[in-house]
Coordinates of C-alpha atoms in Angstrom, one line a residue:
M23 CA 38.2 -98.4 -28.3
Q24 CA 41.3 -99.8 -29.4
I25 CA 43.3 -100.4 -25.7
P26 CA 47.0 -98.9 -26.4
W27 CA 49.5 -101.9 -26.4
S28 CA 51.6 -100.4 -23.7
I29 CA 48.2 -100.4 -20.9
F30 CA 47.4 -103.8 -22.8
L31 CA 50.8 -104.9 -22.1
Y32 CA 50.6 -104.0 -18.3
L33 CA 47.7 -105.4 -18.0
T34 CA 48.9 -108.7 -19.1
I35 CA 51.8 -109.0 -17.1
F36 CA 50.2 -107.7 -14.0
H37 CA 47.5 -110.3 -14.1
L38 CA 50.1 -113.1 -14.6
I39 CA 52.3 -112.0 -11.3
Y40 CA 49.8 -110.7 -9.0
I41 CA 48.4 -113.5 -6.3
P42 CA 45.2 -112.3 -5.2
P43 CA 44.8 -111.9 -1.1
R44 CA 43.3 -114.4 0.3
L45 CA 42.1 -114.8 3.9
T46 CA 44.6 -116.7 6.3
V47 CA 43.3 -118.4 9.1
F48 CA 45.7 -118.4 12.2
A49 CA 45.9 -121.5 14.4
G50 CA 44.7 -120.4 17.6
D51 CA 42.5 -117.3 16.3
V52 CA 42.3 -115.6 20.0
K53 CA 38.8 -114.1 19.8
P54 CA 36.8 -117.6 20.5
R55 CA 33.9 -117.8 17.9
T56 CA 32.2 -120.9 19.6
V57 CA 31.0 -120.9 23.0
I58 CA 29.7 -123.5 24.6
V59 CA 27.7 -123.5 28.0
V60 CA 27.5 -126.3 30.4
D61 CA 25.0 -125.6 33.3
Q62 CA 23.3 -128.4 35.8
S63 CA 19.7 -126.8 35.6
G64 CA 19.4 -127.6 32.2
H65 CA 19.9 -123.8 30.8
G66 CA 23.1 -124.9 29.0
H67 CA 24.1 -126.9 26.0
F68 CA 25.3 -129.6 28.0
S69 CA 24.8 -130.9 32.1
K70 CA 28.2 -132.2 32.2
L71 CA 31.7 -130.5 31.7
Q72 CA 32.9 -133.9 29.7
H73 CA 30.1 -133.9 27.2
A74 CA 30.9 -130.1 26.2
I75 CA 34.4 -130.9 25.8
D76 CA 33.4 -134.3 23.8
S77 CA 31.6 -132.3 21.2
V78 CA 34.7 -129.7 20.5
P79 CA 36.0 -131.1 17.2
E80 CA 39.4 -133.3 16.6
H81 CA 42.8 -131.3 16.0
N82 CA 40.9 -127.8 16.7
Y83 CA 42.7 -124.8 15.7
K84 CA 40.3 -122.3 16.7
W85 CA 39.9 -120.8 20.3
I86 CA 36.4 -122.6 22.0
E87 CA 34.9 -121.4 25.0
I88 CA 33.2 -123.7 27.7
Q89 CA 31.3 -121.5 30.0
V90 CA 30.4 -123.4 33.4
R91 CA 27.6 -122.2 35.7
A92 CA 28.3 -122.5 39.4
G93 CA 27.5 -125.8 40.9
V94 CA 29.7 -129.0 42.3
Y95 CA 30.1 -131.2 39.2
R96 CA 31.1 -134.5 40.1
E97 CA 33.2 -135.8 37.4
K98 CA 36.8 -136.8 36.2
V99 CA 37.3 -134.7 33.5
E100 CA 40.0 -134.8 30.7
I101 CA 41.4 -133.1 27.8
P102 CA 42.7 -134.9 25.5
S103 CA 45.5 -134.1 23.0
N104 CA 43.9 -134.1 20.3
K105 CA 41.4 -130.8 21.4
P106 CA 43.6 -127.8 21.7
Y107 CA 42.5 -124.2 22.1
I108 CA 40.0 -124.6 24.5
S109 CA 39.3 -121.8 27.4
L110 CA 37.1 -123.1 30.3
V111 CA 35.7 -120.1 32.4
G112 CA 33.7 -120.7 35.9
D113 CA 31.5 -118.7 37.3
D114 CA 33.3 -117.7 40.6
R115 CA 36.5 -120.2 41.9
D116 CA 34.3 -120.3 45.1
T117 CA 31.1 -121.5 43.4
T118 CA 32.4 -123.5 40.3
V119 CA 33.6 -126.6 41.4
I120 CA 35.0 -130.0 39.4
Q121 CA 35.5 -132.5 42.2
W122 CA 36.0 -136.2 42.0
W123 CA 37.1 -138.6 44.7
D124 CA 40.0 -141.4 43.3
G125 CA 43.8 -142.1 44.1
G126 CA 46.1 -144.6 45.6
G127 CA 48.9 -146.2 44.0
S128 CA 52.3 -144.7 42.2
A129 CA 50.8 -143.5 38.8
T130 CA 49.1 -140.7 39.8
P131 CA 48.2 -138.7 36.5
E132 CA 45.5 -141.3 36.1
Y133 CA 43.8 -140.9 39.3
A134 CA 43.5 -136.7 38.7
T135 CA 39.8 -135.1 39.0
F136 CA 40.8 -132.9 36.0
S137 CA 43.8 -134.0 33.6
V138 CA 44.8 -131.8 30.5
Y139 CA 47.3 -133.3 28.0
A140 CA 46.3 -130.8 25.0
D141 CA 48.4 -127.8 24.1
N142 CA 46.8 -124.3 24.3
F143 CA 44.5 -125.0 27.3
V144 CA 43.4 -121.9 29.7
A145 CA 40.6 -121.7 32.6
R146 CA 39.4 -119.3 34.8
H147 CA 37.6 -118.7 38.2
I148 CA 37.3 -123.0 38.9
T149 CA 38.1 -125.3 41.2
F150 CA 39.6 -128.6 41.0
K151 CA 38.9 -130.9 44.1
N152 CA 40.0 -134.6 44.8
S153 CA 38.5 -135.8 47.7
F154 CA 39.7 -139.0 48.2
H155 CA 40.4 -139.7 51.6
P156 CA 41.7 -143.1 52.4
V157 CA 43.0 -144.4 56.1
T158 CA 46.5 -143.6 55.3
I159 CA 47.2 -140.9 53.3
S160 CA 47.6 -141.6 49.3
Q161 CA 48.4 -139.6 46.2
A162 CA 45.5 -138.4 44.6
P163 CA 45.8 -135.5 42.4
A164 CA 43.2 -132.8 41.9
A165 CA 44.4 -131.6 38.4
S166 CA 47.1 -133.4 36.2
I167 CA 48.8 -130.9 33.5
F168 CA 50.4 -132.7 30.6
G169 CA 50.5 -130.0 27.8
D170 CA 52.3 -127.1 27.1
K171 CA 51.2 -123.5 26.8
V172 CA 48.7 -124.1 30.0
A173 CA 47.5 -121.2 31.9
F174 CA 45.1 -121.4 34.8
Y175 CA 43.4 -117.6 36.3
D176 CA 42.3 -117.5 39.6
C177 CA 41.6 -121.3 40.2
G178 CA 41.4 -123.5 42.7
F179 CA 43.5 -127.1 43.6
I180 CA 42.2 -128.6 46.9
G181 CA 43.5 -132.4 47.8
V182 CA 46.4 -133.5 50.3
Q183 CA 49.0 -135.5 48.4
D184 CA 50.0 -134.5 44.7
T185 CA 46.9 -131.8 44.7
L186 CA 48.7 -130.4 41.4
T187 CA 50.9 -132.7 39.3
D188 CA 52.8 -129.8 36.9
F189 CA 53.8 -133.1 35.2
L190 CA 55.1 -131.5 31.8
G191 CA 55.2 -128.4 29.5
R192 CA 55.1 -124.7 29.7
H193 CA 52.9 -123.9 32.4
L194 CA 51.4 -120.2 34.4
F195 CA 49.5 -120.0 37.3
D196 CA 48.3 -116.7 38.6
G197 CA 46.0 -115.5 41.8
C198 CA 45.1 -119.6 41.8
Y199 CA 44.5 -121.5 45.7
I200 CA 46.5 -124.3 46.1
E201 CA 46.2 -126.4 48.9
G202 CA 47.5 -129.7 50.2
Y203 CA 50.0 -131.6 52.2
I204 CA 52.6 -133.9 50.5
D205 CA 54.1 -132.9 47.6
F206 CA 51.5 -131.0 46.7
I207 CA 53.1 -129.4 43.9
W208 CA 54.9 -132.1 42.1
G209 CA 56.3 -132.9 38.2
Y210 CA 58.8 -132.1 35.6
G211 CA 56.7 -128.5 34.7
Q212 CA 58.1 -125.7 33.6
S213 CA 56.2 -123.3 35.7
I214 CA 55.5 -119.5 37.0
Y215 CA 53.4 -119.3 40.2
H216 CA 52.4 -115.9 40.4
G217 CA 50.7 -114.3 43.2
C218 CA 49.4 -117.5 44.4
T219 CA 48.1 -119.0 47.9
I220 CA 49.3 -121.7 49.6
N221 CA 47.3 -123.4 52.1
V222 CA 49.6 -125.9 53.9
T223 CA 46.8 -128.7 55.5
S224 CA 46.5 -132.1 56.3
G225 CA 42.9 -131.9 55.8
P226 CA 41.6 -135.1 57.9
Y227 CA 44.5 -136.5 58.9
N228 CA 46.9 -136.0 62.4
D229 CA 49.6 -133.9 61.3
R230 CA 51.2 -134.9 64.5
I231 CA 51.7 -138.1 63.4
Y232 CA 53.0 -137.4 59.8
G233 CA 54.8 -134.5 60.7
A234 CA 55.9 -131.8 58.9
G235 CA 54.5 -131.7 55.0
Y236 CA 56.2 -130.9 51.8
I237 CA 54.9 -127.8 49.4
T238 CA 57.3 -129.2 46.3
A239 CA 58.7 -131.8 44.6
Q240 CA 60.1 -130.8 41.3
G241 CA 61.7 -132.9 39.0
R242 CA 64.8 -131.9 36.5
E243 CA 66.1 -134.7 36.2
S244 CA 69.6 -132.9 33.7
I245 CA 71.3 -129.8 34.0
E246 CA 70.2 -129.0 30.6
D247 CA 67.0 -129.4 31.0
T248 CA 64.6 -126.0 30.7
N249 CA 62.6 -126.9 33.5
G250 CA 61.8 -125.4 36.9
F251 CA 59.5 -124.0 39.5
V252 CA 59.3 -120.2 40.3
F253 CA 57.1 -118.9 42.8
K254 CA 56.5 -115.1 42.8
Y255 CA 54.6 -113.0 44.9
C256 CA 52.9 -115.6 46.9
K257 CA 51.7 -116.5 50.3
V258 CA 52.9 -119.4 52.4
V259 CA 50.0 -120.1 55.1
G260 CA 48.7 -123.1 56.7
N261 CA 47.7 -125.2 60.0
S262 CA 50.3 -127.5 59.2
Y263 CA 54.5 -127.1 59.4
A264 CA 55.9 -127.8 56.0
Y265 CA 58.9 -127.9 54.0
L266 CA 59.1 -125.5 51.0
G267 CA 59.9 -128.7 49.1
R268 CA 62.3 -132.2 48.5
P269 CA 63.9 -132.3 45.2
Y270 CA 61.9 -135.2 43.4
Q271 CA 65.2 -135.7 41.2
T272 CA 69.0 -134.8 41.1
Y273 CA 68.4 -131.2 39.5
S274 CA 65.6 -130.2 40.9
R275 CA 65.3 -126.4 40.9
V276 CA 62.5 -123.9 42.9
V277 CA 62.5 -120.5 43.3
F278 CA 60.8 -118.7 45.8
Y279 CA 61.2 -115.0 45.1
K280 CA 59.2 -112.3 47.5
N281 CA 57.0 -114.1 48.4
Y282 CA 55.2 -114.1 52.7
L283 CA 56.3 -117.4 54.2
S284 CA 54.4 -117.6 57.2
D285 CA 55.7 -119.2 60.1
I286 CA 54.3 -123.1 59.0
V287 CA 57.9 -123.1 57.1
V288 CA 59.9 -125.3 59.3
P289 CA 63.5 -123.3 59.6
Q290 CA 65.7 -126.2 57.9
G291 CA 63.4 -125.5 54.7
W292 CA 64.3 -128.4 52.5
N293 CA 64.7 -131.7 53.0
P294 CA 67.1 -133.8 50.5
A295 CA 64.5 -137.0 50.8
F296 CA 64.8 -138.1 47.1
I297 CA 68.1 -137.5 46.4
F298 CA 70.8 -138.8 49.6
G299 CA 74.1 -138.6 47.7
H300 CA 73.5 -136.0 45.2
R301 CA 72.2 -132.8 47.2
G302 CA 75.0 -130.7 45.9
S303 CA 73.2 -130.8 42.2
A304 CA 69.6 -129.6 43.3
A305 CA 68.7 -126.0 43.3
H306 CA 66.8 -123.9 45.7
E307 CA 66.7 -120.2 45.9
E308 CA 64.9 -118.2 48.1
V309 CA 65.0 -114.2 47.4
D310 CA 63.9 -111.0 49.3
C311 CA 60.9 -113.5 50.9
V312 CA 59.3 -112.0 54.1
G313 CA 57.7 -113.0 56.9
P314 CA 58.4 -115.4 60.0
G315 CA 59.3 -118.1 57.7
S316 CA 61.5 -116.0 55.9
D317 CA 64.7 -116.6 58.5
K318 CA 67.1 -118.6 56.7
S319 CA 69.5 -118.8 59.4
Q320 CA 68.7 -122.4 59.7
R321 CA 68.4 -123.4 56.5
V322 CA 70.0 -126.5 55.6
K323 CA 73.7 -125.9 53.2
W324 CA 73.5 -128.4 50.6
G325 CA 72.1 -127.1 47.2
R326 CA 73.6 -125.1 44.4
N327 CA 73.2 -121.6 44.4
L328 CA 71.8 -120.2 40.9
N329 CA 73.9 -117.6 39.4
T330 CA 72.7 -114.0 38.5
D331 CA 72.4 -115.1 34.7
E332 CA 69.9 -118.0 35.6
L333 CA 68.1 -116.6 38.1
N334 CA 67.1 -113.7 36.3
S335 CA 65.8 -116.1 33.2
L336 CA 64.1 -117.6 35.5
L337 CA 62.4 -114.8 37.1
N338 CA 61.5 -113.3 33.3
P339 CA 58.3 -115.0 32.0
N340 CA 59.4 -114.0 28.9
T341 CA 62.8 -116.0 28.9
F342 CA 61.6 -118.9 31.5
I343 CA 58.2 -119.8 29.9
N344 CA 56.8 -117.3 27.5
Q345 CA 59.5 -117.2 24.6
D346 CA 56.9 -117.3 22.1
H347 CA 54.5 -115.2 23.7
W348 CA 51.5 -117.3 24.2
I349 CA 50.4 -115.8 27.4
E350 CA 49.7 -112.7 25.4
N351 CA 47.7 -114.9 22.5
Q352 CA 45.2 -116.4 25.1
P353 CA 41.5 -115.1 24.7
P354 CA 40.1 -112.8 27.1
P355 CA 37.1 -114.5 28.6
T356 CA 33.9 -113.7 26.2
K357 CA 30.8 -111.3 27.6
R358 CA 28.1 -114.0 28.6
R359 CA 25.3 -114.1 26.5
A360 CA 21.5 -115.3 27.2
L361 CA 20.8 -118.9 25.4
H362 CA 17.3 -118.3 25.6
K363 CA 15.3 -116.6 28.4
F364 CA 15.9 -118.5 31.1
L365 CA 19.5 -118.2 31.3
T366 CA 20.4 -114.8 32.7
S367 CA 24.0 -113.3 33.2
K368 CA 25.4 -113.6 36.7
T369 CA 28.2 -111.1 38.0
T370 CA 29.9 -111.5 41.2
T371 CA 32.9 -109.9 42.9
R372 CA 35.5 -111.6 44.7
S373 CA 36.9 -111.0 47.9
T374 CA 41.0 -109.8 47.9
T375 CA 41.3 -110.8 50.9
M376 CA 42.8 -113.7 52.4
P377 CA 40.9 -116.8 53.0
E378 CA 40.8 -117.6 56.6
F379 CA 42.1 -121.0 57.1
R380 CA 41.3 -123.5 59.8
Q381 CA 43.0 -122.8 63.3
R382 CA 45.2 -125.1 64.6
R383 CA 43.9 -127.2 67.5
T384 CA 46.9 -127.5 69.5
P385 CA 50.5 -125.4 69.2
L386 CA 52.6 -127.6 67.5
S387 CA 56.4 -128.5 68.3
R388 CA 58.8 -127.8 66.2
S389 CA 60.2 -131.7 66.3
F390 CA 58.6 -134.1 64.4
P391 CA 58.6 -137.5 63.1
F392 CA 59.6 -137.9 59.8
V393 CA 57.1 -140.3 58.4
H394 CA 55.6 -140.0 55.1
P395 CA 54.4 -141.7 52.1
R396 CA 56.8 -141.9 49.6
R397 CA 56.4 -141.3 46.0
G398 CA 56.2 -144.2 43.9

């Protein structure tokens, strides 16, 4: 049968202009397609976490989940910049621990137990610990974060000085436990700490000798820089007195919003150790905090007040760290599956109560010898 010329013409034109649909793979496909299991008992793909990370292809563009079974993994771990889209999932924050011991000089990131240089990284239910304890307090990070769009959920960070090196990039710490004494949350990061427990403890060191510690040391260098630290709905507790922070650079910016501040917070609140002569440029805000340490009647008078627009912009995740909605595009943890008959899933229930902290041996005086290790 002869095809009418009108239909023939239509089919010809359609064939010329029609572009058939093709499968488009977006960078960072949210659902992990690959699951790697790390298990010290030999029931996984690898027994060391670094070996699992090494197996991830360079310039990876799909989320890969690395499940870390319970255990203390004594190794230094690094995620290089050319291995993005890694999701690290532990069994439980209390039982899945990455631990190393290194520290000393001024180049603190190189001593970190765990380092992230890649963008698009997420970790859940893991504790990172640096147990380096020399005779005098030294810089010894548990984790150093250099990548952008990095999040930690229900993770632990344990150290003494520089515990969490929040160095560069936009970060979210949700429901985490952070322990330290000197500048133990420091860096140039642009980060929100939401619902975290911040425990000030001098560890094996005598806080009667070293004096009050410092929680933050934020390093915003210019009025144009977008970075800063925001603490929302956190608990500040411990067994050693501490300042909320000492600005590390001239335009340092730190906000404590609706936090519980226990009596370990010193009345002055803030210390200008690094910025004498430029104290008026640093911004440190305490908004609607509660607890015995929230009394601001004796707070220092120096520092810049944030205007309403700037404060609201910092408190809103979508304007401060989540402008491109990277948080929503992070993958949820994949349901664990057995590798073989010896590998079984483990269900754990985390306690929602605040962890018990070591009690003070003796009541501390509000007069402190202000002798502290300085940053390099």
